[in-house]
Amino acid sequence: MSKGLIIALLLLSSLAFSAEPRYDVPIGDSPSMGPENAPITIIEFIDFQ
Amino acid sequence: MKEYKGKIRLIIKHYPYRYRDYARIAAEASLAARDQGKFWEMHDLMLERSPRLDRESLISYARELGLDMKKFTASIDGKKNDKEIERDLQLALKMDLYNTPTFFINGRKVVGNRPYESFKRILDEELARAGK
Amino acid sequence: MKRRLFTISGFMLFAAVMVAFPAFAGHLEPFREMPIPKENPQTPEKVELGKMLFFDRRLSGDGTMSCVTCHDPEQAFTDGLAISLSYPTTRNWRNSPTLINAGLWQFLFQDGRVRTLEDQALFPMMSAFEMNQNLDFMEEEIRAVPEYAKAFQNAFGGEATRERVAMALAAFQRTLMSVNPPLDRYLSGDKKALSKEAEKGLEIFRGKGKCVECHDGVLLSDQMFHALNVPENPELLDDPRVIATARFVAKLYHFEEYRTLNEDPGRYLITKDKKDWKAFRTPTLREVSRTAPYMHNGIFTTLDEVIEFFDQGGGKGNKSLKPLKLTAAEKKQLKTFLVEALTGEVMTVKMPSIP
């Protein structure tokens, strides 16, 4: 019973993840820092002013 | 962000707002510095000194960083990297971005300058997700 | 239990409200239509103009912010933060409320300081810690743009004024609503619209949980103000920028001891009525699963925390709530109801082109 509940919760949380839109932003040759295989990629649209 | 060292790759795209006088020339300046291998130094310096980003100020920052002044000045005056800035700008418009800064953290859109804790929560979620 | 809150005069006010809206008190109502004031009729031109203004950074003093900054269509018209975003170098002190079904409110803002969307729209623009714009300047900025001159001519038959800016923004906001959530279908007779679990949650919502005593009507809000003594948000304490914001607002509302104020007095600033000390507007629960964090200061990140807070009988020393003693299963059912029944179809609002 409790195992079923845990699986249901896991399913729910993965649903919550997939519900959030993820955008595919082309990186191109834009300036970058940090390792290319880093687990997190942040693309920042910046205005210096 | 130090605690995430080695775990983050940061990429900068330009989205200068057209009603800000120095937004565009500042973007040029950052890329002129990039061409001399000092993008991030210029990036940091300009954010620190913003909004003093008029041409004379930008030239003085380049001097501070020890850049080749002739090349730098020619680059910003001749809008050498205009195409690259325009490409980023068009991408931003196409993606309906309405504010700067806008971040995409593993594709998740985060708008505006937010408190560190708010970023931290997302970064930790993404790290946990990648660790699976 | 709710009645304990009120003094005699408070009770009379409550009774008057009961007479005014006899159908609503303690009952849930499905959404039927958005009321449109006859002073500001909806036209497609006005709504489209309002949408442009909603996305336009000109409405803020330094061109960094627009309405969307804190009311992002992709985040259920909130900014997803505990404390709302603010003008650069300043700090806000309250959570950004969703604009979904904003046209149904009879009190706008968490302290209910205005009664219509038209009256509401200019406040954030003028506020020093929000958009920090000068309205005389804003009018000229808008008038100077040919595309806007044309759009105002089409929508109003005249030039841009601050009142018309507010009217257009209000008209656009009246198009924002929770689209076809299961609760509306259920209340209209489709008993299959809710799962068994959500149906049980609704029973708790109406019964043992006593939620419906304050979360009633179409908005699932009694549109009244209650002091629940929500815990203070530690993010706000001791930040000089937040203290400045609190004292600035208190000063505007002629709160005598504003120079020593270190907390959010809520509705009290507006009414100066003791029962309104730290009282805030009952929030709508429509789309609640998309509008975290919760409470006026965003202190709770999840609905579980919110349910726990109410189950414990609210914050220290409050006179409005009593412990509910819900079982774990009941809490789960209640949450299922809140998430499943009140979440409608996603409403997409595409960014218009801004001149």
Coordinates of C-alpha atoms in Angstrom, one line a residue:
Chain A
M1 CA 0.0 0.0 0.0
S2 CA 2.6 2.5 1.1
K3 CA 4.8 1.4 -1.8
G4 CA 1.9 2.1 -4.2
L5 CA 1.6 5.5 -2.7
I6 CA 5.2 6.3 -3.2
I7 CA 5.0 5.3 -6.8
A8 CA 2.0 7.5 -7.3
L9 CA 3.8 10.4 -5.7
L10 CA 6.8 9.9 -7.9
L11 CA 4.5 9.8 -10.9
L12 CA 2.8 13.0 -9.8
S13 CA 6.1 14.8 -9.3
S14 CA 7.4 13.8 -12.7
L15 CA 4.2 15.0 -14.1
A16 CA 4.7 18.4 -12.4
F17 CA 8.2 18.5 -14.0
S18 CA 6.9 17.7 -17.5
A19 CA 4.1 20.2 -17.1
E20 CA 6.6 23.1 -16.9
P21 CA 7.6 24.2 -20.4
R22 CA 11.2 23.9 -21.4
Y23 CA 12.5 26.1 -24.1
D24 CA 15.0 25.1 -26.7
V25 CA 17.3 28.1 -27.1
P26 CA 20.0 27.8 -29.8
I27 CA 23.4 28.5 -28.3
G28 CA 25.4 29.1 -31.4
D29 CA 28.8 30.8 -30.8
S30 CA 27.6 33.2 -28.1
P31 CA 30.0 34.0 -25.3
S32 CA 30.1 31.3 -22.7
M33 CA 31.9 30.2 -19.6
G34 CA 32.0 26.9 -17.7
P35 CA 32.4 23.3 -18.9
E36 CA 30.5 22.3 -22.0
N37 CA 29.2 19.2 -20.3
A38 CA 28.0 21.0 -17.2
P39 CA 24.7 19.6 -15.7
I40 CA 23.2 23.1 -15.8
T41 CA 23.2 25.3 -18.8
I42 CA 22.0 28.9 -18.2
I43 CA 21.3 31.2 -21.2
E44 CA 21.0 34.8 -20.1
F45 CA 19.5 37.5 -22.3
I46 CA 21.2 40.6 -21.1
D47 CA 20.9 44.4 -21.4
F48 CA 23.9 46.0 -19.8
Q49 CA 22.2 49.3 -19.2
Chain B
M1 CA 27.0 31.3 -7.6
K2 CA 30.5 30.1 -6.4
E3 CA 29.1 27.0 -4.8
Y4 CA 28.0 25.8 -8.2
K5 CA 31.5 26.1 -9.7
G6 CA 32.1 23.6 -12.5
K7 CA 28.4 22.7 -12.6
I8 CA 27.1 25.6 -14.6
R9 CA 27.7 26.7 -18.1
L10 CA 26.6 30.3 -18.7
I11 CA 25.9 31.7 -22.1
I12 CA 25.2 35.3 -22.8
K13 CA 22.8 36.6 -25.5
H14 CA 22.2 40.2 -26.2
Y15 CA 18.8 41.9 -25.8
P16 CA 19.4 45.6 -25.8
Y17 CA 16.2 47.6 -25.3
R18 CA 15.8 50.0 -28.1
Y19 CA 14.8 53.0 -25.9
R20 CA 18.0 52.8 -23.9
D21 CA 20.7 55.0 -25.4
Y22 CA 23.7 52.9 -24.4
A23 CA 22.3 49.4 -24.4
R24 CA 23.4 48.7 -27.9
I25 CA 26.9 50.2 -27.8
A26 CA 27.5 48.4 -24.5
A27 CA 26.7 45.1 -26.3
E28 CA 29.2 46.1 -29.0
A29 CA 31.8 46.9 -26.3
S30 CA 31.3 43.5 -24.7
L31 CA 31.9 41.7 -28.0
A32 CA 34.8 44.0 -28.9
A33 CA 36.4 42.9 -25.6
R34 CA 35.4 39.3 -26.5
D35 CA 37.4 39.6 -29.7
Q36 CA 40.4 40.3 -27.5
G37 CA 39.7 37.5 -25.1
K38 CA 38.2 39.7 -22.3
F39 CA 34.5 39.3 -22.6
W40 CA 33.8 38.3 -19.0
E41 CA 36.0 41.0 -17.6
M42 CA 34.2 43.6 -19.6
H43 CA 30.8 42.0 -18.7
D44 CA 31.5 42.3 -15.0
L45 CA 32.9 45.8 -15.2
M46 CA 29.9 47.1 -17.2
L47 CA 27.4 45.6 -14.9
E48 CA 29.3 47.2 -12.0
R49 CA 29.4 50.6 -13.6
S50 CA 26.0 50.6 -15.3
P51 CA 24.3 52.9 -16.3
R52 CA 27.5 54.8 -17.1
L53 CA 27.8 53.2 -20.5
D54 CA 28.4 56.1 -22.8
R55 CA 31.1 55.8 -25.5
E56 CA 33.7 57.6 -23.4
S57 CA 33.1 55.5 -20.3
L58 CA 33.2 52.3 -22.3
I59 CA 36.6 53.4 -23.8
S60 CA 37.9 54.1 -20.3
Y61 CA 36.8 50.6 -19.1
A62 CA 38.6 49.0 -22.1
R63 CA 41.7 50.9 -21.1
E64 CA 41.4 49.7 -17.6
L65 CA 41.3 46.2 -18.9
G66 CA 44.4 46.8 -20.9
L67 CA 42.8 46.2 -24.3
D68 CA 44.3 47.2 -27.6
M69 CA 42.6 50.6 -27.8
K70 CA 42.8 51.2 -31.5
K71 CA 41.1 47.9 -32.3
F72 CA 38.5 48.3 -29.5
T73 CA 37.5 51.8 -30.7
A74 CA 37.4 50.8 -34.3
S75 CA 35.2 47.9 -33.3
I76 CA 32.6 49.8 -31.4
D77 CA 32.5 52.8 -33.8
G78 CA 32.3 50.5 -36.8
K79 CA 29.6 48.3 -35.2
K80 CA 31.8 45.3 -36.1
N81 CA 29.6 42.8 -34.2
D82 CA 26.2 44.4 -35.1
K83 CA 25.1 41.3 -37.0
E84 CA 25.6 39.1 -33.9
I85 CA 23.7 41.5 -31.7
E86 CA 20.9 41.7 -34.2
R87 CA 20.7 37.9 -34.4
D88 CA 20.3 37.6 -30.6
L89 CA 17.8 40.5 -30.6
Q90 CA 15.7 38.9 -33.3
L91 CA 15.8 35.6 -31.4
A92 CA 14.6 37.3 -28.2
L93 CA 11.7 39.0 -30.1
K94 CA 10.8 35.7 -31.7
M95 CA 10.7 34.1 -28.3
D96 CA 8.4 36.8 -27.0
L97 CA 10.8 37.9 -24.3
Y98 CA 9.6 41.1 -22.8
N99 CA 12.1 41.7 -20.1
T100 CA 15.8 41.7 -19.2
P101 CA 17.4 39.8 -17.8
T102 CA 15.6 36.6 -18.9
F103 CA 17.3 33.3 -18.0
F104 CA 16.8 29.9 -19.4
I105 CA 18.0 27.4 -16.9
N106 CA 18.1 24.0 -18.7
G107 CA 15.3 25.5 -20.8
R108 CA 13.2 26.7 -17.8
K109 CA 12.4 30.4 -18.3
V110 CA 13.1 32.7 -15.4
V111 CA 12.3 36.4 -15.8
G112 CA 13.9 39.3 -13.9
N113 CA 16.5 39.9 -11.3
R114 CA 15.4 37.5 -8.5
P115 CA 16.7 36.9 -5.0
Y116 CA 19.5 34.4 -4.9
E117 CA 17.4 31.9 -3.0
S118 CA 14.9 31.8 -5.8
F119 CA 17.7 30.8 -8.3
K120 CA 19.2 28.4 -5.8
R121 CA 15.9 26.5 -5.6
I122 CA 15.8 26.0 -9.4
L123 CA 19.5 25.2 -9.6
D124 CA 19.2 22.5 -6.9
E125 CA 16.2 21.0 -8.6
E126 CA 18.1 20.8 -11.9
L127 CA 21.1 19.3 -10.2
A128 CA 18.9 16.7 -8.5
R129 CA 17.3 16.0 -11.8
A130 CA 20.6 15.6 -13.6
G131 CA 21.9 13.3 -10.8
K132 CA 19.2 10.7 -11.5
Chain C
M1 CA -16.5 30.7 14.2
K2 CA -15.9 33.4 11.7
R3 CA -18.2 35.7 13.6
R4 CA -15.9 35.8 16.6
L5 CA -13.9 38.1 14.5
F6 CA -16.3 40.9 14.5
T7 CA -17.4 43.5 17.0
I8 CA -21.0 44.5 17.0
S9 CA -20.6 46.9 14.2
G10 CA -18.5 44.4 12.3
F11 CA -21.3 41.9 12.6
M12 CA -23.8 44.4 11.3
L13 CA -21.6 45.0 8.3
F14 CA -21.4 41.3 7.8
A15 CA -25.2 41.0 8.0
A16 CA -25.5 43.8 5.5
V17 CA -23.2 41.9 3.1
M18 CA -25.2 38.8 3.6
V19 CA -28.3 40.7 2.5
A20 CA -26.5 42.1 -0.5
F21 CA -25.3 38.7 -1.7
P22 CA -27.7 36.2 -0.1
A23 CA -26.9 33.5 -2.7
F24 CA -23.2 33.5 -2.0
A25 CA -22.5 33.3 1.7
G26 CA -21.1 30.0 2.5
H27 CA -21.9 28.5 -0.9
L28 CA -19.8 27.9 -4.0
E29 CA -21.0 29.3 -7.3
P30 CA -19.8 28.4 -10.8
F31 CA -18.3 31.0 -13.0
R32 CA -21.0 32.3 -15.5
E33 CA -19.8 35.6 -17.0
M34 CA -17.5 38.4 -16.4
P35 CA -19.4 41.5 -15.2
I36 CA -18.6 44.5 -17.4
P37 CA -19.2 48.0 -15.9
K38 CA -21.3 50.2 -18.2
E39 CA -18.8 53.1 -17.8
N40 CA -16.1 51.0 -19.6
P41 CA -17.7 48.7 -22.2
Q42 CA -15.5 46.0 -23.7
T43 CA -14.5 46.5 -27.4
P44 CA -11.9 44.4 -29.3
E45 CA -9.9 47.6 -29.9
K46 CA -9.8 48.5 -26.2
V47 CA -8.8 45.0 -25.1
E48 CA -6.0 44.9 -27.7
L49 CA -4.7 48.3 -26.6
G50 CA -4.9 47.2 -23.0
K51 CA -2.8 44.1 -23.9
M52 CA -0.1 46.3 -25.6
L53 CA 0.0 48.5 -22.5
F54 CA 0.2 45.5 -20.2
F55 CA 3.4 44.4 -21.9
D56 CA 4.9 47.8 -22.5
R57 CA 8.0 48.7 -20.4
R58 CA 7.2 52.4 -20.9
L59 CA 4.8 52.2 -18.0
S60 CA 7.8 52.0 -15.6
G61 CA 10.1 54.8 -14.7
D62 CA 13.3 53.4 -16.1
G63 CA 11.8 51.1 -18.7
T64 CA 12.8 47.9 -16.9
M65 CA 9.3 46.7 -15.9
S66 CA 5.8 46.2 -17.3
C67 CA 2.7 44.8 -15.8
V68 CA 3.9 41.4 -17.0
T69 CA 7.0 41.5 -14.8
C70 CA 4.9 40.6 -11.8
H71 CA 1.9 39.2 -13.6
D72 CA 3.4 36.8 -16.1
P73 CA 0.9 34.9 -18.3
E74 CA 3.2 31.8 -18.1
Q75 CA 3.0 31.8 -14.3
A76 CA -0.7 32.2 -13.9
F77 CA -0.3 36.0 -13.9
T78 CA 1.9 36.0 -10.8
D79 CA 5.7 36.2 -10.7
G80 CA 6.1 32.9 -8.8
L81 CA 8.0 34.6 -6.0
A82 CA 7.3 34.8 -2.3
I83 CA 7.7 38.6 -2.4
S84 CA 6.8 40.3 -5.7
L85 CA 9.5 41.8 -7.9
S86 CA 10.2 45.5 -7.5
Y87 CA 11.7 48.6 -9.0
P88 CA 15.5 48.2 -9.2
T89 CA 17.3 48.7 -5.9
T90 CA 14.0 48.7 -3.9
R91 CA 12.1 45.8 -2.3
N92 CA 8.4 44.9 -2.4
W93 CA 6.8 43.6 0.8
R94 CA 3.8 41.5 -0.5
N95 CA 3.1 38.6 -2.8
S96 CA 1.9 39.3 -6.3
P97 CA -1.7 38.2 -6.6
T98 CA -2.9 36.4 -9.7
L99 CA -5.0 38.4 -12.2
I100 CA -7.0 35.4 -13.3
N101 CA -10.7 36.4 -12.7
A102 CA -9.5 39.8 -11.5
G103 CA -12.7 41.3 -13.0
L104 CA -14.7 39.6 -10.2
W105 CA -13.1 41.4 -7.3
Q106 CA -15.0 44.1 -5.4
F107 CA -11.8 45.0 -3.5
L108 CA -8.4 45.2 -5.3
F109 CA -5.0 44.7 -3.6
Q110 CA -4.4 42.5 -0.6
D111 CA -5.5 45.4 1.6
G112 CA -8.5 46.2 -0.6
R113 CA -7.7 49.8 -1.0
V114 CA -9.7 50.3 -4.2
R115 CA -12.9 48.9 -5.7
T116 CA -12.4 48.7 -9.4
L117 CA -9.8 47.6 -11.9
E118 CA -9.9 51.1 -13.4
D119 CA -9.0 52.6 -10.0
Q120 CA -6.4 49.9 -9.4
A121 CA -4.3 50.1 -12.6
L122 CA -2.4 53.3 -11.9
F123 CA -1.3 52.4 -8.4
P124 CA 1.6 50.1 -9.3
M125 CA 2.8 52.6 -12.0
M126 CA 3.0 55.4 -9.4
S127 CA 4.4 53.2 -6.6
A128 CA 8.0 54.1 -5.8
F129 CA 8.9 50.4 -5.1
E130 CA 6.9 49.0 -8.1
M131 CA 7.0 50.7 -11.5
N132 CA 8.0 54.1 -10.2
Q133 CA 6.6 56.1 -13.1
N134 CA 5.4 59.7 -13.2
L135 CA 1.9 59.7 -14.7
D136 CA 2.2 63.1 -16.4
F137 CA 5.3 61.8 -18.1
M138 CA 3.8 58.5 -19.0
E139 CA 0.9 60.2 -20.7
E140 CA 3.3 62.2 -22.9
E141 CA 5.4 59.1 -23.6
I142 CA 2.4 57.3 -24.9
R143 CA 1.0 60.3 -26.8
A144 CA 4.3 60.7 -28.6
V145 CA 4.1 57.2 -30.2
P146 CA 2.1 57.3 -33.5
E147 CA 0.9 53.7 -33.1
Y148 CA -0.5 54.5 -29.7
A149 CA -2.1 57.7 -30.9
K150 CA -4.0 55.7 -33.5
A151 CA -4.9 52.9 -31.1
F152 CA -6.3 55.3 -28.5
Q153 CA -8.3 57.1 -31.3
N154 CA -9.7 53.7 -32.4
A155 CA -10.5 52.6 -28.8
F156 CA -11.7 55.9 -27.2
G157 CA -12.1 58.4 -30.0
G158 CA -9.5 60.6 -28.4
E159 CA -6.0 60.9 -27.1
A160 CA -4.2 58.9 -24.4
T161 CA -4.9 60.0 -20.8
R162 CA -4.1 58.2 -17.6
E163 CA -7.7 57.4 -17.1
R164 CA -7.9 55.8 -20.6
V165 CA -4.7 53.8 -20.0
A166 CA -6.3 52.5 -16.8
M167 CA -9.6 51.7 -18.7
A168 CA -7.8 49.8 -21.4
L169 CA -5.7 47.8 -18.9
A170 CA -8.9 47.0 -17.0
A171 CA -10.7 45.9 -20.2
F172 CA -7.8 43.6 -21.0
Q173 CA -7.8 42.1 -17.5
R174 CA -11.5 41.3 -17.7
T175 CA -10.6 38.8 -20.5
L176 CA -8.4 36.8 -18.0
M177 CA -10.3 34.0 -16.5
S178 CA -10.0 30.4 -15.3
V179 CA -11.2 28.5 -18.3
N180 CA -13.6 25.7 -17.7
P181 CA -12.2 24.1 -14.5
P182 CA -13.8 20.9 -13.3
L183 CA -15.5 22.6 -10.3
D184 CA -17.6 24.8 -12.6
R185 CA -18.8 21.7 -14.5
Y186 CA -19.5 19.9 -11.2
L187 CA -21.5 22.8 -9.8
S188 CA -23.5 23.0 -13.0
G189 CA -24.6 19.4 -12.5
D190 CA -21.9 17.2 -14.1
K191 CA -21.2 15.0 -11.1
K192 CA -18.6 13.1 -13.1
A193 CA -16.4 16.2 -13.4
L194 CA -14.6 15.4 -10.1
S195 CA -12.8 12.2 -9.2
K196 CA -14.0 10.4 -6.0
E197 CA -11.0 11.7 -4.1
A198 CA -11.7 15.4 -5.2
E199 CA -15.3 15.0 -4.3
K200 CA -14.3 13.9 -0.8
G201 CA -12.0 16.9 -0.7
L202 CA -15.0 19.1 -1.6
E203 CA -16.9 17.6 1.3
I204 CA -14.1 18.5 3.7
F205 CA -13.9 22.0 2.0
R206 CA -17.6 22.6 2.8
G207 CA -17.7 20.7 6.1
K208 CA -15.0 19.7 8.6
G209 CA -12.4 22.0 7.0
K210 CA -14.7 25.0 7.2
C211 CA -12.9 26.5 4.2
V212 CA -16.1 27.6 2.5
E213 CA -16.9 29.9 5.4
C214 CA -14.4 32.4 3.9
H215 CA -13.7 30.8 0.5
D216 CA -17.2 31.1 -1.1
G217 CA -19.0 32.5 -4.1
V218 CA -17.6 32.5 -7.6
L219 CA -14.1 33.6 -6.6
L220 CA -14.0 31.2 -3.6
S221 CA -13.4 34.4 -1.6
D222 CA -15.8 36.2 0.7
Q223 CA -14.0 39.4 -0.4
M224 CA -13.5 40.3 3.2
F225 CA -10.4 40.8 5.4
H226 CA -9.2 38.5 8.1
A227 CA -6.2 38.5 10.4
L228 CA -4.9 35.0 10.5
N229 CA -1.5 36.0 12.0
V230 CA 0.5 34.3 9.2
P231 CA 4.1 33.9 10.3
E232 CA 6.4 36.8 9.3
N233 CA 8.6 36.2 6.3
P234 CA 12.2 36.2 7.5
E235 CA 13.2 37.5 4.1
L236 CA 11.6 40.8 5.0
L237 CA 12.8 41.3 8.5
D238 CA 15.7 43.6 9.0
D239 CA 16.1 44.5 5.3
P240 CA 16.3 48.3 5.3
R241 CA 14.8 48.4 1.8
V242 CA 11.7 46.5 3.0
I243 CA 11.5 48.8 6.1
A244 CA 11.6 51.8 3.8
T245 CA 8.7 50.3 1.8
A246 CA 6.6 49.6 4.9
R247 CA 7.1 53.1 6.3
F248 CA 6.6 54.7 2.9
V249 CA 3.2 53.0 2.5
A250 CA 2.2 53.8 6.1
K251 CA 3.2 57.4 5.6
L252 CA 1.0 57.7 2.5
Y253 CA -1.9 56.4 4.6
H254 CA -1.3 58.8 7.4
F255 CA -0.3 56.1 9.9
E256 CA 1.0 58.2 12.8
E257 CA 3.8 55.9 14.0
Y258 CA 5.1 55.2 10.5
R259 CA 8.7 56.1 11.5
T260 CA 9.0 53.1 13.8
L261 CA 6.9 50.6 11.8
N262 CA 8.6 47.3 11.2
E263 CA 5.7 45.1 10.0
D264 CA 2.8 45.0 7.6
P265 CA -0.4 46.3 9.2
G266 CA -2.5 45.1 6.2
R267 CA -6.0 46.4 5.9
Y268 CA -5.6 48.6 9.1
L269 CA -3.7 51.2 7.0
I270 CA -6.8 51.7 5.0
T271 CA -9.5 51.6 7.6
K272 CA -7.7 52.5 10.8
D273 CA -10.1 49.9 12.4
K274 CA -8.5 47.8 15.1
K275 CA -10.0 44.6 13.9
D276 CA -8.2 45.1 10.6
W277 CA -4.7 45.1 12.1
K278 CA -2.7 42.7 9.9
A279 CA -5.9 41.6 8.1
F280 CA -5.6 40.7 4.4
R281 CA -8.1 40.0 1.7
T282 CA -9.2 36.4 1.4
P283 CA -7.5 35.2 -1.8
T284 CA -9.3 33.5 -4.6
L285 CA -8.6 29.8 -4.8
R286 CA -9.3 29.5 -8.5
E287 CA -6.1 28.2 -10.2
V288 CA -4.5 27.9 -6.8
S289 CA -2.2 25.1 -7.8
R290 CA -0.5 27.5 -10.2
T291 CA -0.1 30.5 -7.9
A292 CA 2.4 29.4 -5.3
P293 CA 3.9 30.7 -3.0
Y294 CA 1.0 31.4 -0.8
M295 CA -0.3 34.0 1.7
H296 CA 0.2 37.8 1.6
N297 CA 3.9 37.5 2.2
G298 CA 4.5 34.2 0.3
I299 CA 5.6 32.4 3.4
F300 CA 4.3 29.0 2.3
T301 CA 5.7 27.3 -0.7
T302 CA 3.3 24.5 -1.1
L303 CA -0.4 23.8 -0.6
D304 CA 0.5 21.2 2.0
E305 CA 2.1 23.9 4.2
V306 CA -1.1 26.0 3.8
I307 CA -3.4 23.2 4.7
E308 CA -1.2 22.4 7.7
F309 CA -1.4 26.1 8.8
F310 CA -5.2 26.0 8.8
D311 CA -5.3 22.6 10.4
Q312 CA -3.2 23.9 13.3
G313 CA -5.8 26.8 13.7
G314 CA -3.8 29.5 12.0
G315 CA -1.0 31.7 13.4
K316 CA -0.3 32.5 17.1
G317 CA -2.9 34.5 18.9
N318 CA -5.4 34.8 16.0
K319 CA -9.1 34.9 16.8
S320 CA -10.5 33.8 13.5
L321 CA -9.5 30.1 13.3
K322 CA -9.5 27.0 15.4
P323 CA -7.7 23.7 14.9
L324 CA -9.5 21.4 12.5
K325 CA -7.9 18.0 13.4
L326 CA -8.0 16.7 9.9
T327 CA -6.6 13.3 9.3
A328 CA -3.7 12.7 6.9
A329 CA -6.2 11.2 4.4
E330 CA -8.5 14.2 4.7
K331 CA -5.7 16.7 4.1
K332 CA -4.8 14.7 1.0
Q333 CA -8.3 14.8 -0.3
L334 CA -8.6 18.5 0.4
K335 CA -5.4 19.1 -1.6
T336 CA -6.7 16.9 -4.4
F337 CA -9.8 19.0 -4.6
L338 CA -7.8 22.2 -4.7
V339 CA -5.5 21.0 -7.4
E340 CA -7.9 19.0 -9.5
A341 CA -11.2 20.9 -9.3
L342 CA -9.9 24.5 -9.5
T343 CA -7.3 24.2 -12.3
G344 CA -8.7 25.2 -15.7
E345 CA -7.3 25.0 -19.2
V346 CA -4.1 26.9 -19.7
M347 CA -4.9 30.4 -21.1
T348 CA -2.3 31.6 -23.5
V349 CA -1.7 35.3 -23.9
K350 CA 0.7 36.0 -26.7
M351 CA 2.9 39.1 -26.5
P352 CA 1.7 41.7 -28.9
S353 CA 4.1 43.8 -30.9
I354 CA 5.0 46.9 -28.9
P355 CA 5.7 50.1 -30.8

